[in-house]
mmCIF file of C-alpha atoms in Angstrom:
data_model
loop_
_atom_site.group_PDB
_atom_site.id
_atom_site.type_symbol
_atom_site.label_atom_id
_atom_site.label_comp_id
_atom_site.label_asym_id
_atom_site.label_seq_id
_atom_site.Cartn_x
_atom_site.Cartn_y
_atom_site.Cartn_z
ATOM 1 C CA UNK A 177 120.236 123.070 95.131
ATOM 2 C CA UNK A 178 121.289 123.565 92.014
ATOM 3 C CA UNK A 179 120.775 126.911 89.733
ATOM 4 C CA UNK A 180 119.016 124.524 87.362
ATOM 5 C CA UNK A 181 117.247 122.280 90.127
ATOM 6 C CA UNK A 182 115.515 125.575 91.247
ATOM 7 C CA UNK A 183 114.383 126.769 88.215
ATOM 8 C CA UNK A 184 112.845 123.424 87.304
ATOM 9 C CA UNK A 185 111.169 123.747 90.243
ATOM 10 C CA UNK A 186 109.930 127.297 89.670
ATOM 11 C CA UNK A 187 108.556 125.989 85.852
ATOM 12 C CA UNK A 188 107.138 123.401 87.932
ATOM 13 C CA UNK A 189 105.303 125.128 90.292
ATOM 14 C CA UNK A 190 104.030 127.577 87.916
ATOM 15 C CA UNK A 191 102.770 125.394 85.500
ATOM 16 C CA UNK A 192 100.673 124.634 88.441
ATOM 17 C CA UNK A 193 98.954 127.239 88.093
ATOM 18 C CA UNK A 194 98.844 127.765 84.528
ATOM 19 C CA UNK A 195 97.368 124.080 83.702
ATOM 20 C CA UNK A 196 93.515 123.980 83.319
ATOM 21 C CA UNK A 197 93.448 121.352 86.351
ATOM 22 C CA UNK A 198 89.599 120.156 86.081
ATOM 23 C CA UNK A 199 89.535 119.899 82.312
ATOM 24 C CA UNK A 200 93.188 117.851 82.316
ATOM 25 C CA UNK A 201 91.433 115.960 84.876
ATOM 26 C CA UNK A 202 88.142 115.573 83.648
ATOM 27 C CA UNK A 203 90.257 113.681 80.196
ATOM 28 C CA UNK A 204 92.549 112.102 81.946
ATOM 29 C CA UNK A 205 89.254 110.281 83.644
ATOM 30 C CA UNK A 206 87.349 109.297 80.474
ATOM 31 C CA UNK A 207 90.811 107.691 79.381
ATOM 32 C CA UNK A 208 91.074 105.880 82.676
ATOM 33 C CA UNK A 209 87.460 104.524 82.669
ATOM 34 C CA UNK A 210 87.721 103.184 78.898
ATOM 35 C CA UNK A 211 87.027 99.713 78.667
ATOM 36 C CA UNK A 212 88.054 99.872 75.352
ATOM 37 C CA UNK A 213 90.662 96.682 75.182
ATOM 38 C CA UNK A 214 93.858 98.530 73.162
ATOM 39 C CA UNK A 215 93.123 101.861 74.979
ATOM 40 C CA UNK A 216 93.278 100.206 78.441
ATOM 41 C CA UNK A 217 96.276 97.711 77.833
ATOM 42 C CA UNK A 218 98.050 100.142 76.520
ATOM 43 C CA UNK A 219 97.391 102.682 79.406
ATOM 44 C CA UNK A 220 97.989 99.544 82.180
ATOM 45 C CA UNK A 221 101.315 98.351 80.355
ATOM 46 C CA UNK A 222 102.820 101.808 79.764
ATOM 47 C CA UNK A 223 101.820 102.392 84.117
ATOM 48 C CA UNK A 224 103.265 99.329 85.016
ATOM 49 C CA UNK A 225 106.635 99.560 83.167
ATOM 50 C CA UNK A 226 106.917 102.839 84.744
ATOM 51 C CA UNK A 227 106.157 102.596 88.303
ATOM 52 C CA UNK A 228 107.406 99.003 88.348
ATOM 53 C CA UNK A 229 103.956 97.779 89.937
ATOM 54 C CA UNK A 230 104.060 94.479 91.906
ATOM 55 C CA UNK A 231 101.278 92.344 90.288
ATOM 56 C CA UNK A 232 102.347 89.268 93.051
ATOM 57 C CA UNK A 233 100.407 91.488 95.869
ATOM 58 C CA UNK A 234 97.362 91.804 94.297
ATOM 59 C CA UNK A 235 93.939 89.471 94.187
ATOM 60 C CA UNK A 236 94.289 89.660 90.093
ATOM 61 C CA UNK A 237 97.893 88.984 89.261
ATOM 62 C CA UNK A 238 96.699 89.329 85.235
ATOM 63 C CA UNK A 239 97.350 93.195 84.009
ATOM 64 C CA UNK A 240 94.618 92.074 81.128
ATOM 65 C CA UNK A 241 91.756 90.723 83.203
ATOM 66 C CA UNK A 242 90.686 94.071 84.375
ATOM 67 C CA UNK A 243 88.171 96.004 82.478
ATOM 68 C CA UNK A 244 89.744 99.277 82.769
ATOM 69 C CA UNK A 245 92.765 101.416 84.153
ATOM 70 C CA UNK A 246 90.409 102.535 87.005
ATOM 71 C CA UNK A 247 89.694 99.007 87.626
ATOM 72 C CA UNK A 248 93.757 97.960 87.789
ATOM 73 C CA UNK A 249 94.344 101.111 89.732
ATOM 74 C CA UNK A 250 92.211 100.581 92.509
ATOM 75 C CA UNK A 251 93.271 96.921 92.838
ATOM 76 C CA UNK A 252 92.934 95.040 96.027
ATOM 77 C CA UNK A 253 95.320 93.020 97.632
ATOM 78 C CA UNK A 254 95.900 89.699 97.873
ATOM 79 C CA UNK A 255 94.101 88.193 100.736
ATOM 80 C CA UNK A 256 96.768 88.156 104.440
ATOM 81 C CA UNK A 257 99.504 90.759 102.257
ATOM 82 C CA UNK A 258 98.362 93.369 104.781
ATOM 83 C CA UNK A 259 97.499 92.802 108.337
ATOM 84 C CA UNK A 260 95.750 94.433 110.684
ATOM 85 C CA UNK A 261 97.279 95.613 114.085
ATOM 86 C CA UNK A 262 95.124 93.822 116.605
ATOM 87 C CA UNK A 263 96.364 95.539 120.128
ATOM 88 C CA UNK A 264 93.097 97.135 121.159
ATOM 89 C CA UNK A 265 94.998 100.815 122.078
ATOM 90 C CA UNK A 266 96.656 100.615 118.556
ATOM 91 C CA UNK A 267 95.721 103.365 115.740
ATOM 92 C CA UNK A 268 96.866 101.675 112.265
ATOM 93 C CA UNK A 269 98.244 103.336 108.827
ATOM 94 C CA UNK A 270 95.109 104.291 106.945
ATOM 95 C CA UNK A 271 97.180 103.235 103.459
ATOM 96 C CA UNK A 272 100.327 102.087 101.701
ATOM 97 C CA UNK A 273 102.440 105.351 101.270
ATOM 98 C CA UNK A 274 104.644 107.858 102.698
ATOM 99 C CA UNK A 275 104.585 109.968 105.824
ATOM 100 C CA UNK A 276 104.497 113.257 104.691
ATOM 101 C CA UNK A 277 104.429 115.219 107.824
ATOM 102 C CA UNK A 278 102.756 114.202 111.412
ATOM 103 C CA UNK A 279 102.285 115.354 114.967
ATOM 104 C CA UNK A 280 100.521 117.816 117.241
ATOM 105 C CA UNK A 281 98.066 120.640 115.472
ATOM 106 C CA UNK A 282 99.464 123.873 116.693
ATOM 107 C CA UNK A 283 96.492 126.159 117.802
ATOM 108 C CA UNK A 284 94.608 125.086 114.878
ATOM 109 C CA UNK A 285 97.358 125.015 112.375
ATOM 110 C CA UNK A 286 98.642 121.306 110.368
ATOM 111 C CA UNK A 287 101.817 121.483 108.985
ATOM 112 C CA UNK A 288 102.426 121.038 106.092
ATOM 113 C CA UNK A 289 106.424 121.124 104.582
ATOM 114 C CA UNK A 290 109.274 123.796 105.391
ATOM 115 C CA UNK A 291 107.629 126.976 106.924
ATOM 116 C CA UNK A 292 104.345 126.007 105.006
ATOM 117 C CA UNK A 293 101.022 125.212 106.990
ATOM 118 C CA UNK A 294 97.191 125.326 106.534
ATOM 119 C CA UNK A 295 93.892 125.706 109.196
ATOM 120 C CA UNK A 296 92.274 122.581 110.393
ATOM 121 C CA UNK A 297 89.418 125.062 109.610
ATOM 122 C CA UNK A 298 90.393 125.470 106.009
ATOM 123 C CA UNK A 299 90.879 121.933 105.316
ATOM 124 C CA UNK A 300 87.617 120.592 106.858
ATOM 125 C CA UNK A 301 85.508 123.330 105.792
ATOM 126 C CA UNK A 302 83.138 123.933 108.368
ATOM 127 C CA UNK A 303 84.550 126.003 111.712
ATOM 128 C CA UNK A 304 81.973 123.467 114.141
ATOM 129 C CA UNK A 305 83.007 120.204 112.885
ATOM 130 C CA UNK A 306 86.635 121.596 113.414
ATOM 131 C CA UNK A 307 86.820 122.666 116.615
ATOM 132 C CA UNK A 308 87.192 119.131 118.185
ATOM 133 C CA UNK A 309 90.617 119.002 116.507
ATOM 134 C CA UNK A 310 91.924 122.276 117.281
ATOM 135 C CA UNK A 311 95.429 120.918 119.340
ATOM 136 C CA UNK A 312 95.074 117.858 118.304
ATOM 137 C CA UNK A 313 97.350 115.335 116.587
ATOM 138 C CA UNK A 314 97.480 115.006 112.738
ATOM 139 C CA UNK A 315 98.964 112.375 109.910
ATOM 140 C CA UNK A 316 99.385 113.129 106.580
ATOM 141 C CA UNK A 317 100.167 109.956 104.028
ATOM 142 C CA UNK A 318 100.859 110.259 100.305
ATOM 143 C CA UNK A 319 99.981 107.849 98.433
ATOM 144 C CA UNK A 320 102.392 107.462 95.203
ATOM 145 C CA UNK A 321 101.706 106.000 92.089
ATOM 146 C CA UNK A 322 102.891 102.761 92.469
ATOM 147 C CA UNK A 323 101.144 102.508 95.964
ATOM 148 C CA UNK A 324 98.050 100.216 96.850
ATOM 149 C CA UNK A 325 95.186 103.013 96.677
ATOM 150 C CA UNK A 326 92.502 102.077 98.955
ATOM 151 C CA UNK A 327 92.282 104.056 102.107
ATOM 152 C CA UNK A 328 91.251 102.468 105.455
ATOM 153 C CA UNK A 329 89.784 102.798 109.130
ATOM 154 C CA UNK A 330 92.367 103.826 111.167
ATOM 155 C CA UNK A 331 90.278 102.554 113.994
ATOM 156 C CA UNK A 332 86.333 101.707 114.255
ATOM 157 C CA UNK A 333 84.068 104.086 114.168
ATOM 158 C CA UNK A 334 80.956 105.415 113.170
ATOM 159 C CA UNK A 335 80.796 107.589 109.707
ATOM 160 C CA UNK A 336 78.488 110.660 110.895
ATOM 161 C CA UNK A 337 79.628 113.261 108.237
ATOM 162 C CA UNK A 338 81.041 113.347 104.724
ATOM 163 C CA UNK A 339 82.019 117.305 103.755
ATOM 164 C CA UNK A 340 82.589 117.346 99.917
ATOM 165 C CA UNK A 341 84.321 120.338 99.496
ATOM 166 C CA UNK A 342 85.201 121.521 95.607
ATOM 167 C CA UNK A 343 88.868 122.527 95.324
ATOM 168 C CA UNK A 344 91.619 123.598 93.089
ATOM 169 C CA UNK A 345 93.779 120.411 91.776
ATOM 170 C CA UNK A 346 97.451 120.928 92.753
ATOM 171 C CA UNK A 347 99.845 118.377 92.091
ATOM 172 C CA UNK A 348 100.868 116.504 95.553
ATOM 173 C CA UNK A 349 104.540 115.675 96.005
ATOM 174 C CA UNK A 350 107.445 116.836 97.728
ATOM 175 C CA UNK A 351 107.705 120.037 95.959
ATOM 176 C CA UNK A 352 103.984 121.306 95.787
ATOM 177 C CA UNK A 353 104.149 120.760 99.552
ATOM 178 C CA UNK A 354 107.267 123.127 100.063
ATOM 179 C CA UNK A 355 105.833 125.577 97.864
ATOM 180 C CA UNK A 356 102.294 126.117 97.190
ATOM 181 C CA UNK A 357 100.666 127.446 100.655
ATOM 182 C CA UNK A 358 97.677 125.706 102.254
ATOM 183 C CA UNK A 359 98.393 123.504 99.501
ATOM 184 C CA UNK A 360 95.588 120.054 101.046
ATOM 185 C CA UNK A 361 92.753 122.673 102.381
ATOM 186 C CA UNK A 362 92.891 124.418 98.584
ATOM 187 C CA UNK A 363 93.008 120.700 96.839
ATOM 188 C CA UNK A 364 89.773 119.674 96.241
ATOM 189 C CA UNK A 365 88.610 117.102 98.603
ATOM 190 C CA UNK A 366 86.004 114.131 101.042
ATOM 191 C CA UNK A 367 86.193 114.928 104.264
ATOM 192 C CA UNK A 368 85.045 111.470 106.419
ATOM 193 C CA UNK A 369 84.000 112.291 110.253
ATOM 194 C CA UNK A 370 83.727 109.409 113.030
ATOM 195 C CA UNK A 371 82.430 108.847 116.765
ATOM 196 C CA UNK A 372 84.897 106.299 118.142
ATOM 197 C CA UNK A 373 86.141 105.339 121.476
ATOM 198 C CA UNK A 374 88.740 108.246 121.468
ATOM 199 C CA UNK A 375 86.402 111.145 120.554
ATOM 200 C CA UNK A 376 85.845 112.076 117.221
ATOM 201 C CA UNK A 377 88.392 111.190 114.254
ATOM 202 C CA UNK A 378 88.433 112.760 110.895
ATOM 203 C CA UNK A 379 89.701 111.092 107.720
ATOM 204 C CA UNK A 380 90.258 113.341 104.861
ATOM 205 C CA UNK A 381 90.642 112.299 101.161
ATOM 206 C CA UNK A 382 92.624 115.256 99.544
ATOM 207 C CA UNK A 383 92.283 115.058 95.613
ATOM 208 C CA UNK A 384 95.101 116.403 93.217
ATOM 209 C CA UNK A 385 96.058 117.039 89.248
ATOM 210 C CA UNK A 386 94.963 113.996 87.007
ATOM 211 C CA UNK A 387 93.091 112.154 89.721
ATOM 212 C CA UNK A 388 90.121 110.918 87.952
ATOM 213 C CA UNK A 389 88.290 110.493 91.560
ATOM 214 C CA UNK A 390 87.360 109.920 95.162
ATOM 215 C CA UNK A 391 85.742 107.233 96.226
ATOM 216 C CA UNK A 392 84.062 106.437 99.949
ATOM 217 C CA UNK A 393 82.118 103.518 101.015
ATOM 218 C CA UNK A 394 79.055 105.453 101.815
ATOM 219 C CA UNK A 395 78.772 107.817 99.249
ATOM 220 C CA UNK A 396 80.179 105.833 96.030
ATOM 221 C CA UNK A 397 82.027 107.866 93.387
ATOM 222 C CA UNK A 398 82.235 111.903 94.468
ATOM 223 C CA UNK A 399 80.447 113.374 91.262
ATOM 224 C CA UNK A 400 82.037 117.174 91.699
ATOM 225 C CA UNK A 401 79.014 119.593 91.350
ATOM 226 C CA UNK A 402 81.161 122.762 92.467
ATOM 227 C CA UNK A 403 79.680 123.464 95.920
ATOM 228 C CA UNK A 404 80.011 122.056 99.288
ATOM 229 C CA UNK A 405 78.130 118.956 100.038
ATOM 230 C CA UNK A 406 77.369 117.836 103.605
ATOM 231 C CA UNK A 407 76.013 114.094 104.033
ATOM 232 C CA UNK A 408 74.560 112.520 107.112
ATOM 233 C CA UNK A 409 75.374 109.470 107.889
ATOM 234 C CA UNK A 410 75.278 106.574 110.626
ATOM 235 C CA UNK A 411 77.581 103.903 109.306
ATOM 236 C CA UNK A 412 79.709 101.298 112.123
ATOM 237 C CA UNK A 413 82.955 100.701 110.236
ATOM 238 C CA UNK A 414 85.701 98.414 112.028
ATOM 239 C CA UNK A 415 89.789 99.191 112.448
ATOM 240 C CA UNK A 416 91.339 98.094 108.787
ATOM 241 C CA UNK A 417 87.604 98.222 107.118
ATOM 242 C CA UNK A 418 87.706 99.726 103.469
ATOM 243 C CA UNK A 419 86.899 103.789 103.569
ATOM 244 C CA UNK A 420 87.288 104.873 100.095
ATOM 245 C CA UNK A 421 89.785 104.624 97.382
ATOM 246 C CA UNK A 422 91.811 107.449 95.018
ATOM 247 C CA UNK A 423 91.524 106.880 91.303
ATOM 248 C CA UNK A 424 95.097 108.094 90.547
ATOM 249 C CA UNK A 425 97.650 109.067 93.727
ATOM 250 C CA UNK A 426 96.665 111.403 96.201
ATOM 251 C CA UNK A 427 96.829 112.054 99.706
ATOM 252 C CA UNK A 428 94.850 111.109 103.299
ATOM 253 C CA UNK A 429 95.260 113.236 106.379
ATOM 254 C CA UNK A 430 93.809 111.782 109.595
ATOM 255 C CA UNK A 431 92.669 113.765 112.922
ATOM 256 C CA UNK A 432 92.080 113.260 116.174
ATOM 257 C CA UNK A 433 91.374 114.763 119.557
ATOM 258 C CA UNK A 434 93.550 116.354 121.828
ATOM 259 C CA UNK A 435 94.974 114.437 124.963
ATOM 260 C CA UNK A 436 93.353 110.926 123.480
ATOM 261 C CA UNK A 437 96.621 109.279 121.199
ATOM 262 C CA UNK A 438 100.327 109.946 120.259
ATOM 263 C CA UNK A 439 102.020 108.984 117.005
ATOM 264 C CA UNK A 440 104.625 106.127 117.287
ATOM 265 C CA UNK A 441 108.035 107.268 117.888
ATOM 266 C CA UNK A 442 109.777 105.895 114.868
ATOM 267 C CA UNK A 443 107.910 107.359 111.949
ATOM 268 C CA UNK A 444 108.507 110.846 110.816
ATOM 269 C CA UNK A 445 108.635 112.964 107.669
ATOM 270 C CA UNK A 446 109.187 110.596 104.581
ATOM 271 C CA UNK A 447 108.800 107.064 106.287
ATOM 272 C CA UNK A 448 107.078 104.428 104.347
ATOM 273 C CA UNK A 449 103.915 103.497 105.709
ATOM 274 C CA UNK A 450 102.007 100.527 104.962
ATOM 275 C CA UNK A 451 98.304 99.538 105.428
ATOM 276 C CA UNK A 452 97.105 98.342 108.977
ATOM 277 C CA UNK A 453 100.443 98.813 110.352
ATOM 278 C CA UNK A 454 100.411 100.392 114.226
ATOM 279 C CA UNK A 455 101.212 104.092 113.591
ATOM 280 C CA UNK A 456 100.068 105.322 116.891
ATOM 281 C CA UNK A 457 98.713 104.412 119.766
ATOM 282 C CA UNK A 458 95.731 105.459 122.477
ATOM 283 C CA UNK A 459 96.807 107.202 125.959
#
């Protein structure tokens, strides 16, 4: 690297800190929820050219038919663009994305990028509802801009908990990951807990800088409050079912037990992931 690359990156990852994260976010929202017809074409267009979005995937091909930015962000698919692994031992992709970083929890600790990791503790917030996943296997997928942004069942199960748990905002990328420690268990975040045929499964939605919000099936839009919010809840949700979406990219790490599943072989660190695809499989 570079003498400039690495400062770059230093300005980068102090800005991180230096940013008022919730307020940014909290304007960044109101701008994404506008309905307002030259505020939200303007905001869709400017996306689009950016990130280069493929309209041809999704159910609404028209930029200008949706109400809002929110609305074109959390677009679904075209129906049969994403299929759903049928094999009944088969664990599926929870989301269009990246593979951050997967594989075995060490004595309680995820990995997270070079020399960097974080509790399984810390990131679901509550030392009972954690222990099941202490040695157990993790995935953690990034979902980019440009990427579909609902999040999915990685296989059925019953919802029993949802853990809001308020956070800092930290961007999520590459970098953040290298260099800001515990980086997804200080991000503010919905942690999703299951029953399924392989013990229990967590699914957690990990929010970042300018995400306007978290969304889950069975609590609608998170409305952050600034403490730690534990819901009860006795929901049957099928493999490939909608979970929750991300207003604005973000990131979904998914538990389970010890001894019960192994990743697939081929994916690793930065391969691209797509919805319902098999990503592991039951043992």
């Amino acid at each position: 690297m570079s003498f400039a690359e690495d400062l770059k990156k230093q300005i980068f990852i102090k800005a991180q800190n230096l940013v008022p994260q919730h307020q940014l976010s909290r304007v960044v929202g109101k701008v994404a929820a506008s309905e307002n017809f030259l505020v939200k074409t303007a905001v869709i267009q400017a996306f689009k050219a950016k990130y280069g979005i493929d309209m041809s995937i999704a159910e609404q091909t028209n930029p200008n038919q949706y109400k809002s930015f929110n609305e074109f962000f959390t677009r679904a698919l075209k129906q049969g663009v994403r299929g759903v692994d049928e094999r009944a031992d088969s664990i599926v992709c929870p989301a269009d994305g990246e593979i951050s970083q997967l594989g075995k929890i060490e004595v309680g600790d995820i990995f997270q990028a070079k020399g960097q990791s974080f509790s399984v503790e810390k990131l679901i917030g509550d030392p009972q509802l954690a222990k099941p996943f202490i040695d157990g296997q993790f995935a953690t997928v990034y979902l980019s801009p440009k990427d579909y942004h609902r999040v999915h069942m990685p296989l059925a199960g019953t919802l029993t908990e949802t853990l809001y748990i308020p956070g800092e905002l930290f961007s999520v990328n590459q970098t953040t990951a290298e260099n800001v420690p515990g980086l997804f268990a200080r991000n503010e975040r919905m942690v999703c807990l299951f029953d399924t045929e392989l013990g229990r499964m967590a699914v957690v939605l990990v929010g970042a800088m300018i995400v306007a919000g978290i969304e889950t099936v069975a609590t609608g839009k998170v409305k952050p409050t600034g403490r730690v919010e534990l819901q009860h809840h006795q929901m049957q949700l099928d493999k490939g079912a909608e979970l929750g979406r991300f207003y604005l990219g973000s990131t979904a790490v998914v538990l389970f037990e010890k001894d019960r599943m192994v990743w697939e072989e081929q994916f690793k660190a930065n391969s691209t992931v797509v919805m319902g695809e098999r990503l592991g499989h039951s043992v």
